[in-house]
Amino acid sequence: MKFTISWLKEHLDTQKSDQELIDSLTNIGLEVEDVVNASEIFSNLTVAQVVEEKKHPNADKLKVCRVDIGSDIVDVVCGAPNVEKDMKVVYAPPGSTIPSTQMKLKASKIRGVESLGMMCSEFELGISDDHDGIIKLDDSVKVGQPYAEIAGLNDTMIEIGITPNRQDCLGVSGVARDLSAAGLGTLNKRKIKNNKGKLKSPIQIDIVDNKACPAFAGRYIKNVKNIESPDWLKNKLKSIGLRPISALVDITNFVMFDMNRPLHVYDADKINEKIIVRSSQKGESFKALDDKEYHLEDGMCVIADKSKVLGLGGIMGGDETGCTPSTVNVLLESALFDPVNTAKTGRQLSILSDARYRFERGVDPNSVEAGIDLASQLIIEICGGELNETTIAGKIPIINKTISLSIERLKKRLGIDIDEKETQVILKNLGIKTIKKGNDILCEIPSWRQDISEEADLSEEIIRIKGYNSLPTLDIRSPDKVNKLILKESQKRISRAKRLLVSKSYNELITWSFSSSEDSSFYNNLDNLKILNPISEVLDVLRPSLIPNLISAVKKNLARDHSSFSFFEIGNQFLSSNPGDQVCVACGVRAGIKQAKDWRDQENLYDIYDVKRDMIDVINHILPQKNKLEVIKEAPIWYHSGRSGTLMLNKSIKVGFFGELNPKIVNFYKIKDRINLFEIFLDDVPFISKKSTNKSAFNQSNYQKVYRDFAFVVDSNIDGNDIVLSALKVDQNLIKSVDIFDIFTDPSIGKDKKSLAIKVTMQAKDRTLSDNDIQDLCSKIISTIEKETSGTVRS
């Protein structure tokens, strides 16, 4: 939301300095995002006049102009098609900075001809997007006069960030109301003449879809002259970055930014008999004021006549009924449109407009008549014409909302001692009427504050205006003030998992809780996850998995020539749209180059064993006790069927999956690298029991370790982990570890056979193992594995 200090002061009678006003805006919750002092930006720009123009000797599309800048006549090379002799222009001398590009000008030669400075277009000054030609000034301005002075650009422009609940501050009058309530001045109420008109409107208005458009006010005005807007109106619009178009259009834009009331004006002679507000039908289309053709779907709110669509309600009007300099009779529209329908339509058609921005947040119902009256008054003053009666179709909603405010609960909620009188003054200044009833205050909420719905909202308004600096401070480190158990065990677990993954060179990503239905279709059923009013067409479902957003991040980084990826995210993924139907998951992705090629080593890529090891390390870190982890051959369909597995804890708890992403999904993203990932279901990992919080004493054997290698020929479908487990259970006291170090296949060892070699580490705690002990263990290992795998030991 942009406005200038001078515009603000039309609504606010104040003696405060500009800086005090700026500081107060942020203090009352209207965060100042930018402050632009136009007089400084345009300080070097002056009025100049072209005294001669001729063709550039070395370029067909350039001209060499002799330009009178007041103190001298200089040569300027210009490519604008509209430059002509005696034309008065905006001149930027060498050394000045162009506002839109921040380019600093200097004297230079262009195609062999020296050029001093530039003659500017509206685009270069940041006034509009028009860069087809340079600005042509009125003949009455004087050469050498500062441009900021004649254009009214010597004001300070403020841009504030408006949260979705504060739609009342999308007009300058609403901002002034808040500042007045904070004690920065007195609110000036604009006087609007209620000229009812003598004749009835010749254009009938019918509302077919009352849900999408509860009320539609229209006023027919005849015999107007759609002239150029007066300077005060053009300068106001220019000061906030809007390009003046014509008086009729400029007036509607002014009213929208002044009092947060979007309006639209039609050329009435182009309307076929009457206005019909209805739902669109699939296949309909119209050309909008942005010169684009839009094809409509069912259920969009359209303004139509008997033969065609005229515009989209609350979003944008149509080009066919737009006002031109030849317009004589107009229909002025002031309506209410459903916020949800407006937002949905705007997103479907990818239309961003100031009207949509306001209607999808909610517009004051009582502004329907006030807005049309103010615009009518300005049209008569500037364009002339004769007013007809205002016709209102539908019904303007009457909002009667009363909330009871308890002073005792207010004090308790805010933690400050605030008296009843001060509370009522603050509420009154905000436009909230109050009546004392017993120990409570009955508050009548005004129609423009649709965000206030309960007592807590009133508490927020009071402390916002009183000042957050009046809240008492509390040292959160004070042990007698704060519960020591700040974090739950589940929160601590997430923190521990994050720290471990970061230590293993992962980068944490925090992505949307939403994802694309197209990307998510490979995972769970999306029927119960669709979002009715998504923030984007791309993010239209609650994410059924963390994987799609992480893979999208991999794809974006690949497009930027990155070759190694280690990403993780810990967050909720959704099973349905029901509250609480979600699980907390830690998901990690590794892809690309693990070890780059250099003079010592060959290039090495990440594989599933990397993510398997990371997954096991996370489990052992968040559950620091003796864990029996086992991998079984099963995984969801989004994993590669032969390069994936499920990690089981104590044989009964499925704690997650790991493996390579299904090649179909990888191809869908057009990624060439293999994607290795893991998913840990943190909610399913048991919490460490209190009995096991004490670590067992470290008991390291001082006796020698013994190593023996074995090779077995087994069927090719035998899992290597089965052989490892068979060897380990021979004697858990003496066998410390079993590792696979070689796999060999060859026709010489048999069809559908493989040779699998293991290294067994043996060690006793109380003695050195004798040859008999070692031989006995080896025999048992061989017999056990041969029995359980139907394999044979290789000699």
Short mmCIF file of N, CA, C and O in Angstrom, two decimals, residues 640-752:
data_model
loop_
_atom_site.label_atom_id
_atom_site.label_comp_id
_atom_site.label_asym_id
_atom_site.label_seq_id
_atom_site.Cartn_x
_atom_site.Cartn_y
_atom_site.Cartn_z
N HIS A 640 13.01 -47.68 -5.92
CA HIS A 640 13.47 -48.68 -6.87
C HIS A 640 13.26 -50.06 -6.26
O HIS A 640 13.70 -50.32 -5.13
N SER A 641 12.62 -50.95 -7.00
CA SER A 641 12.24 -52.26 -6.43
C SER A 641 13.43 -53.11 -6.04
O SER A 641 13.33 -53.95 -5.13
N GLY A 642 14.59 -52.94 -6.67
CA GLY A 642 15.75 -53.76 -6.35
C GLY A 642 16.83 -53.05 -5.58
O GLY A 642 17.85 -53.65 -5.23
N ARG A 643 16.63 -51.76 -5.28
CA ARG A 643 17.65 -50.97 -4.57
C ARG A 643 17.00 -50.18 -3.46
O ARG A 643 17.05 -48.95 -3.44
N SER A 644 16.35 -50.87 -2.58
CA SER A 644 15.63 -50.20 -1.48
C SER A 644 15.37 -51.19 -0.36
O SER A 644 15.55 -52.41 -0.54
N GLY A 645 14.96 -50.69 0.77
CA GLY A 645 14.66 -51.56 1.90
C GLY A 645 13.91 -50.82 2.98
O GLY A 645 13.74 -49.59 2.94
N THR A 646 13.46 -51.58 3.97
CA THR A 646 12.77 -51.03 5.13
C THR A 646 13.59 -51.34 6.37
O THR A 646 14.06 -52.47 6.54
N LEU A 647 13.77 -50.34 7.22
CA LEU A 647 14.55 -50.53 8.44
C LEU A 647 13.61 -50.86 9.59
O LEU A 647 12.68 -50.09 9.89
N MET A 648 13.85 -52.01 10.21
CA MET A 648 13.03 -52.47 11.33
C MET A 648 13.82 -52.32 12.62
O MET A 648 15.02 -52.62 12.68
N LEU A 649 13.15 -51.87 13.67
CA LEU A 649 13.75 -51.74 15.00
C LEU A 649 13.18 -52.83 15.90
O LEU A 649 11.96 -52.92 16.06
N ASN A 650 14.06 -53.65 16.45
CA ASN A 650 13.66 -54.75 17.34
C ASN A 650 12.63 -55.68 16.67
O ASN A 650 11.71 -56.18 17.32
N LYS A 651 12.76 -55.84 15.34
CA LYS A 651 11.97 -56.75 14.52
C LYS A 651 10.48 -56.41 14.41
O LYS A 651 9.78 -57.01 13.61
N SER A 652 10.00 -55.44 15.18
CA SER A 652 8.56 -55.18 15.18
C SER A 652 8.18 -53.75 14.78
O SER A 652 7.04 -53.49 14.41
N ILE A 653 9.12 -52.82 14.88
CA ILE A 653 8.81 -51.41 14.61
C ILE A 653 9.41 -50.99 13.29
O ILE A 653 10.63 -51.04 13.09
N LYS A 654 8.57 -50.56 12.37
CA LYS A 654 9.01 -50.07 11.08
C LYS A 654 9.35 -48.59 11.23
O LYS A 654 8.47 -47.74 11.34
N VAL A 655 10.64 -48.28 11.25
CA VAL A 655 11.04 -46.90 11.53
C VAL A 655 11.32 -46.09 10.27
O VAL A 655 11.49 -44.88 10.35
N GLY A 656 11.37 -46.73 9.10
CA GLY A 656 11.56 -45.94 7.89
C GLY A 656 11.96 -46.75 6.69
O GLY A 656 12.11 -47.97 6.75
N PHE A 657 12.14 -46.00 5.57
CA PHE A 657 12.54 -46.61 4.31
C PHE A 657 13.81 -45.92 3.82
O PHE A 657 14.10 -44.78 4.17
N PHE A 658 14.55 -46.64 2.97
CA PHE A 658 15.70 -46.05 2.30
C PHE A 658 15.85 -46.70 0.94
O PHE A 658 15.32 -47.79 0.68
N GLY A 659 16.58 -46.03 0.06
CA GLY A 659 16.84 -46.63 -1.24
C GLY A 659 16.95 -45.59 -2.34
O GLY A 659 17.07 -44.39 -2.09
N GLU A 660 16.90 -46.08 -3.55
CA GLU A 660 17.00 -45.23 -4.73
C GLU A 660 15.59 -44.89 -5.20
O GLU A 660 14.70 -45.75 -5.21
N LEU A 661 15.39 -43.66 -5.60
CA LEU A 661 14.07 -43.24 -6.07
C LEU A 661 13.73 -43.98 -7.36
O LEU A 661 14.59 -44.22 -8.22
N ASN A 662 12.45 -44.33 -7.49
CA ASN A 662 11.98 -45.06 -8.66
C ASN A 662 12.38 -44.33 -9.94
O ASN A 662 12.15 -43.12 -10.07
N PRO A 663 12.98 -45.05 -10.91
CA PRO A 663 13.42 -44.39 -12.15
C PRO A 663 12.31 -43.66 -12.90
O PRO A 663 12.56 -42.67 -13.57
N LYS A 664 11.05 -44.14 -12.78
CA LYS A 664 9.95 -43.45 -13.44
C LYS A 664 9.79 -42.03 -12.90
O LYS A 664 9.52 -41.09 -13.65
N ILE A 665 9.95 -41.88 -11.59
CA ILE A 665 9.82 -40.56 -10.98
C ILE A 665 11.01 -39.68 -11.37
O ILE A 665 10.86 -38.49 -11.67
N VAL A 666 12.20 -40.27 -11.37
CA VAL A 666 13.40 -39.53 -11.77
C VAL A 666 13.25 -39.02 -13.20
O VAL A 666 13.58 -37.87 -13.51
N ASN A 667 12.74 -39.88 -14.09
CA ASN A 667 12.53 -39.47 -15.48
C ASN A 667 11.46 -38.40 -15.59
O ASN A 667 11.53 -37.52 -16.47
N PHE A 668 10.44 -38.45 -14.72
CA PHE A 668 9.39 -37.43 -14.73
C PHE A 668 10.00 -36.04 -14.49
O PHE A 668 9.58 -35.06 -15.10
N TYR A 669 10.98 -35.97 -13.59
CA TYR A 669 11.64 -34.69 -13.30
C TYR A 669 12.74 -34.36 -14.31
O TYR A 669 13.38 -33.32 -14.20
N LYS A 670 12.98 -35.30 -15.26
CA LYS A 670 14.04 -35.13 -16.27
C LYS A 670 15.40 -34.96 -15.61
O LYS A 670 16.20 -34.09 -15.98
N ILE A 671 15.64 -35.80 -14.59
CA ILE A 671 16.92 -35.81 -13.89
C ILE A 671 17.69 -37.06 -14.33
O ILE A 671 17.15 -38.16 -14.36
N LYS A 672 18.96 -36.90 -14.67
CA LYS A 672 19.77 -38.02 -15.13
C LYS A 672 20.41 -38.77 -13.96
O LYS A 672 20.68 -39.97 -14.06
N ASP A 673 20.71 -38.09 -12.86
CA ASP A 673 21.39 -38.73 -11.74
C ASP A 673 20.45 -39.64 -10.97
O ASP A 673 19.23 -39.45 -10.96
N ARG A 674 21.04 -40.63 -10.29
CA ARG A 674 20.28 -41.45 -9.37
C ARG A 674 20.02 -40.66 -8.09
O ARG A 674 20.93 -40.00 -7.57
N ILE A 675 18.82 -40.75 -7.58
CA ILE A 675 18.44 -40.04 -6.36
C ILE A 675 18.34 -41.05 -5.23
O ILE A 675 17.53 -41.98 -5.28
N ASN A 676 19.16 -40.88 -4.20
CA ASN A 676 19.16 -41.77 -3.05
C ASN A 676 18.53 -41.04 -1.87
O ASN A 676 18.86 -39.87 -1.62
N LEU A 677 17.64 -41.71 -1.14
CA LEU A 677 16.93 -41.01 -0.08
C LEU A 677 16.53 -41.94 1.05
O LEU A 677 16.55 -43.17 0.89
N PHE A 678 16.18 -41.34 2.16
CA PHE A 678 15.64 -42.10 3.29
C PHE A 678 14.49 -41.33 3.90
O PHE A 678 14.40 -40.10 3.78
N GLU A 679 13.60 -42.07 4.56
CA GLU A 679 12.50 -41.49 5.32
C GLU A 679 12.47 -42.16 6.70
O GLU A 679 12.42 -43.39 6.77
N ILE A 680 12.50 -41.36 7.75
CA ILE A 680 12.42 -41.88 9.12
C ILE A 680 11.14 -41.37 9.75
O ILE A 680 10.89 -40.16 9.78
N PHE A 681 10.32 -42.28 10.26
CA PHE A 681 9.07 -41.89 10.91
C PHE A 681 9.35 -41.64 12.39
O PHE A 681 9.36 -42.57 13.20
N LEU A 682 9.63 -40.38 12.71
CA LEU A 682 10.07 -40.04 14.06
C LEU A 682 9.02 -40.36 15.11
O LEU A 682 9.34 -40.68 16.25
N ASP A 683 7.73 -40.29 14.72
CA ASP A 683 6.67 -40.59 15.68
C ASP A 683 6.68 -42.07 16.08
O ASP A 683 6.17 -42.43 17.15
N ASP A 684 7.24 -42.93 15.21
CA ASP A 684 7.24 -44.37 15.49
C ASP A 684 8.48 -44.84 16.23
O ASP A 684 8.52 -45.98 16.69
N VAL A 685 9.48 -43.98 16.31
CA VAL A 685 10.69 -44.34 17.07
C VAL A 685 10.38 -44.18 18.55
O VAL A 685 10.01 -43.08 18.99
N PRO A 686 10.48 -45.24 19.36
CA PRO A 686 10.12 -45.12 20.79
C PRO A 686 11.06 -44.19 21.53
O PRO A 686 12.22 -44.01 21.14
N PHE A 687 10.52 -43.57 22.56
CA PHE A 687 11.35 -42.72 23.40
C PHE A 687 12.20 -43.60 24.30
O PHE A 687 11.79 -44.70 24.70
N ILE A 688 13.37 -43.12 24.64
CA ILE A 688 14.27 -43.89 25.49
C ILE A 688 13.66 -44.02 26.88
O ILE A 688 13.14 -43.06 27.45
N SER A 689 13.65 -45.22 27.40
CA SER A 689 13.06 -45.45 28.72
C SER A 689 13.96 -44.90 29.81
O SER A 689 15.18 -44.81 29.64
N LYS A 690 13.32 -44.51 30.91
CA LYS A 690 14.09 -43.93 32.02
C LYS A 690 15.11 -44.92 32.57
O LYS A 690 16.16 -44.58 33.06
N LYS A 691 14.77 -46.22 32.51
CA LYS A 691 15.67 -47.25 33.04
C LYS A 691 16.96 -47.32 32.24
O LYS A 691 17.99 -47.71 32.76
N SER A 692 16.88 -46.95 30.97
CA SER A 692 18.05 -47.10 30.12
C SER A 692 18.80 -45.79 29.90
O SER A 692 19.66 -45.70 29.04
N THR A 693 18.46 -44.78 30.66
CA THR A 693 19.14 -43.50 30.49
C THR A 693 20.58 -43.55 30.97
O THR A 693 21.43 -42.82 30.48
N ASN A 694 20.91 -44.42 31.94
CA ASN A 694 22.27 -44.56 32.41
C ASN A 694 23.04 -45.49 31.47
O ASN A 694 22.65 -46.63 31.25
N LYS A 695 24.12 -45.00 30.93
CA LYS A 695 24.91 -45.80 30.01
C LYS A 695 25.64 -46.90 30.76
O LYS A 695 26.11 -46.70 31.88
N SER A 696 25.73 -48.06 30.11
CA SER A 696 26.47 -49.16 30.73
C SER A 696 27.96 -48.85 30.71
O SER A 696 28.46 -48.11 29.87
N ALA A 697 28.65 -49.42 31.66
CA ALA A 697 30.09 -49.17 31.79
C ALA A 697 30.82 -49.64 30.54
O ALA A 697 30.49 -50.68 29.96
N PHE A 698 31.82 -48.88 30.12
CA PHE A 698 32.60 -49.25 28.94
C PHE A 698 33.54 -50.39 29.33
O PHE A 698 34.39 -50.25 30.23
N ASN A 699 33.37 -51.53 28.67
CA ASN A 699 34.14 -52.73 29.02
C ASN A 699 34.86 -53.23 27.78
O ASN A 699 34.31 -53.98 26.98
N GLN A 700 36.10 -52.79 27.61
CA GLN A 700 36.90 -53.14 26.44
C GLN A 700 37.81 -54.32 26.76
O GLN A 700 38.52 -54.32 27.78
N SER A 701 37.75 -55.34 25.91
CA SER A 701 38.60 -56.51 26.13
C SER A 701 40.06 -56.18 25.82
O SER A 701 40.37 -55.48 24.87
N ASN A 702 40.96 -56.71 26.63
CA ASN A 702 42.40 -56.51 26.44
C ASN A 702 43.04 -57.64 25.66
O ASN A 702 44.26 -57.64 25.44
N TYR A 703 42.22 -58.62 25.25
CA TYR A 703 42.77 -59.79 24.58
C TYR A 703 42.70 -59.63 23.06
O TYR A 703 41.91 -58.86 22.52
N GLN A 704 43.53 -60.39 22.41
CA GLN A 704 43.74 -60.25 20.97
C GLN A 704 42.50 -60.61 20.16
O GLN A 704 41.79 -61.57 20.48
N LYS A 705 42.28 -59.84 19.10
CA LYS A 705 41.20 -60.17 18.15
C LYS A 705 41.72 -61.16 17.12
O LYS A 705 42.90 -61.17 16.77
N VAL A 706 40.78 -61.96 16.62
CA VAL A 706 41.12 -62.94 15.59
C VAL A 706 40.20 -62.71 14.39
O VAL A 706 38.99 -62.51 14.56
N TYR A 707 40.77 -62.73 13.19
CA TYR A 707 39.99 -62.48 11.98
C TYR A 707 40.02 -63.72 11.09
O TYR A 707 41.07 -64.34 10.89
N ARG A 708 38.87 -64.10 10.58
CA ARG A 708 38.79 -65.22 9.65
C ARG A 708 37.87 -64.83 8.48
O ARG A 708 36.82 -64.20 8.69
N ASP A 709 38.29 -65.23 7.27
CA ASP A 709 37.50 -64.96 6.07
C ASP A 709 36.84 -66.25 5.59
O ASP A 709 37.45 -67.33 5.65
N PHE A 710 35.59 -66.11 5.11
CA PHE A 710 34.84 -67.24 4.58
C PHE A 710 34.20 -66.80 3.26
O PHE A 710 33.81 -65.64 3.09
N ALA A 711 34.07 -67.76 2.35
CA ALA A 711 33.36 -67.51 1.09
C ALA A 711 32.35 -68.63 0.88
O ALA A 711 32.69 -69.82 0.98
N PHE A 712 31.11 -68.27 0.57
CA PHE A 712 30.04 -69.24 0.39
C PHE A 712 29.43 -69.06 -0.99
O PHE A 712 29.21 -67.93 -1.45
N VAL A 713 29.14 -70.20 -1.63
CA VAL A 713 28.39 -70.18 -2.88
C VAL A 713 26.93 -70.42 -2.54
O VAL A 713 26.57 -71.47 -1.98
N VAL A 714 26.10 -69.43 -2.85
CA VAL A 714 24.68 -69.50 -2.50
C VAL A 714 23.85 -69.11 -3.71
O VAL A 714 24.37 -68.61 -4.72
N ASP A 715 22.55 -69.36 -3.61
CA ASP A 715 21.64 -68.93 -4.67
C ASP A 715 21.68 -67.41 -4.80
O ASP A 715 21.84 -66.69 -3.80
N SER A 716 21.48 -66.94 -6.02
CA SER A 716 21.59 -65.49 -6.26
C SER A 716 20.53 -64.67 -5.55
O SER A 716 20.68 -63.48 -5.36
N ASN A 717 19.43 -65.34 -5.13
CA ASN A 717 18.37 -64.59 -4.44
C ASN A 717 18.57 -64.51 -2.93
O ASN A 717 17.76 -63.94 -2.22
N ILE A 718 19.66 -65.10 -2.42
CA ILE A 718 19.94 -65.05 -0.98
C ILE A 718 20.45 -63.66 -0.62
O ILE A 718 21.36 -63.12 -1.27
N ASP A 719 19.87 -63.06 0.41
CA ASP A 719 20.25 -61.73 0.87
C ASP A 719 21.53 -61.83 1.69
O ASP A 719 21.68 -62.69 2.55
N GLY A 720 22.46 -60.92 1.41
CA GLY A 720 23.71 -60.91 2.15
C GLY A 720 23.50 -60.69 3.63
O GLY A 720 24.26 -61.21 4.47
N ASN A 721 22.48 -59.94 3.99
CA ASN A 721 22.21 -59.68 5.41
C ASN A 721 21.82 -60.96 6.15
O ASN A 721 22.10 -61.11 7.35
N ASP A 722 21.18 -61.90 5.41
CA ASP A 722 20.82 -63.18 6.04
C ASP A 722 22.07 -63.95 6.46
O ASP A 722 22.11 -64.59 7.52
N ILE A 723 23.10 -63.92 5.62
CA ILE A 723 24.35 -64.60 5.94
C ILE A 723 25.04 -63.94 7.13
O ILE A 723 25.56 -64.61 8.02
N VAL A 724 25.01 -62.62 7.17
CA VAL A 724 25.61 -61.88 8.30
C VAL A 724 24.91 -62.25 9.61
O VAL A 724 25.55 -62.55 10.62
N LEU A 725 23.58 -62.26 9.60
CA LEU A 725 22.83 -62.58 10.81
C LEU A 725 23.05 -64.03 11.24
O LEU A 725 23.12 -64.33 12.44
N SER A 726 23.16 -64.94 10.27
CA SER A 726 23.39 -66.35 10.60
C SER A 726 24.74 -66.52 11.30
O SER A 726 24.86 -67.28 12.27
N ALA A 727 25.75 -65.80 10.83
CA ALA A 727 27.08 -65.90 11.45
C ALA A 727 27.09 -65.28 12.84
O ALA A 727 27.70 -65.82 13.77
N LEU A 728 26.41 -64.15 13.01
CA LEU A 728 26.42 -63.45 14.29
C LEU A 728 25.78 -64.27 15.41
O LEU A 728 26.22 -64.25 16.56
N LYS A 729 24.74 -65.03 15.10
CA LYS A 729 24.02 -65.74 16.15
C LYS A 729 24.71 -67.05 16.58
O LYS A 729 24.24 -67.70 17.50
N VAL A 730 25.81 -67.41 15.92
CA VAL A 730 26.55 -68.61 16.34
C VAL A 730 27.04 -68.46 17.77
O VAL A 730 26.90 -69.36 18.60
N ASP A 731 27.62 -67.28 18.08
CA ASP A 731 28.06 -67.01 19.46
C ASP A 731 28.19 -65.50 19.62
O ASP A 731 29.19 -64.91 19.19
N GLN A 732 27.19 -64.88 20.23
CA GLN A 732 27.18 -63.43 20.33
C GLN A 732 28.22 -62.89 21.29
O GLN A 732 28.55 -61.71 21.27
N ASN A 733 28.74 -63.74 22.17
CA ASN A 733 29.77 -63.30 23.12
C ASN A 733 31.14 -63.25 22.48
O ASN A 733 31.97 -62.40 22.82
N LEU A 734 31.40 -64.16 21.54
CA LEU A 734 32.73 -64.25 20.94
C LEU A 734 32.82 -63.60 19.57
O LEU A 734 33.88 -63.11 19.18
N ILE A 735 31.71 -63.59 18.82
CA ILE A 735 31.73 -62.99 17.48
C ILE A 735 31.32 -61.52 17.60
O ILE A 735 30.19 -61.19 17.94
N LYS A 736 32.27 -60.63 17.32
CA LYS A 736 32.05 -59.19 17.52
C LYS A 736 31.44 -58.51 16.29
O LYS A 736 30.65 -57.59 16.40
N SER A 737 31.84 -58.93 15.12
CA SER A 737 31.30 -58.31 13.91
C SER A 737 31.45 -59.24 12.72
O SER A 737 32.34 -60.10 12.69
N VAL A 738 30.55 -59.04 11.72
CA VAL A 738 30.60 -59.77 10.46
C VAL A 738 30.39 -58.76 9.34
O VAL A 738 29.39 -58.03 9.34
N ASP A 739 31.33 -58.71 8.40
CA ASP A 739 31.26 -57.75 7.31
C ASP A 739 31.42 -58.45 5.97
O ASP A 739 32.27 -59.33 5.81
N ILE A 740 30.59 -58.05 4.99
CA ILE A 740 30.71 -58.56 3.63
C ILE A 740 31.78 -57.75 2.91
O ILE A 740 31.71 -56.52 2.89
N PHE A 741 32.76 -58.42 2.33
CA PHE A 741 33.81 -57.67 1.63
C PHE A 741 33.93 -58.02 0.15
O PHE A 741 34.68 -57.38 -0.58
N ASP A 742 33.17 -59.05 -0.34
CA ASP A 742 33.27 -59.36 -1.76
C ASP A 742 32.04 -60.13 -2.22
O ASP A 742 31.49 -60.96 -1.49
N ILE A 743 31.59 -59.84 -3.44
CA ILE A 743 30.52 -60.59 -4.10
C ILE A 743 31.03 -60.93 -5.50
O ILE A 743 31.52 -60.05 -6.22
N PHE A 744 30.89 -62.21 -5.89
CA PHE A 744 31.44 -62.66 -7.17
C PHE A 744 30.43 -63.54 -7.88
O PHE A 744 29.80 -64.41 -7.27
N THR A 745 30.23 -63.29 -9.17
CA THR A 745 29.36 -64.14 -9.98
C THR A 745 30.10 -64.55 -11.24
O THR A 745 30.83 -63.75 -11.84
N ASP A 746 29.91 -65.82 -11.66
CA ASP A 746 30.57 -66.35 -12.84
C ASP A 746 29.93 -67.69 -13.18
O ASP A 746 29.53 -68.45 -12.29
N PRO A 747 29.80 -68.02 -14.47
CA PRO A 747 29.23 -69.33 -14.84
C PRO A 747 29.95 -70.51 -14.22
O PRO A 747 29.36 -71.58 -14.03
N SER A 748 31.23 -70.30 -13.89
CA SER A 748 32.00 -71.41 -13.33
C SER A 748 31.52 -71.87 -11.96
O SER A 748 31.78 -73.00 -11.56
N ILE A 749 30.82 -71.01 -11.25
CA ILE A 749 30.33 -71.42 -9.92
C ILE A 749 28.87 -71.88 -9.97
O ILE A 749 28.28 -72.22 -8.94
N GLY A 750 28.30 -71.88 -11.18
CA GLY A 750 26.95 -72.41 -11.32
C GLY A 750 25.96 -71.35 -11.77
O GLY A 750 26.13 -70.16 -11.52
N LYS A 751 24.90 -71.82 -12.45
CA LYS A 751 23.85 -70.93 -12.91
C LYS A 751 23.03 -70.41 -11.73
O LYS A 751 22.70 -71.16 -10.80
N ASP A 752 22.69 -69.11 -11.76
CA ASP A 752 21.91 -68.46 -10.70
C ASP A 752 22.58 -68.62 -9.34
O ASP A 752 21.92 -68.76 -8.30
#
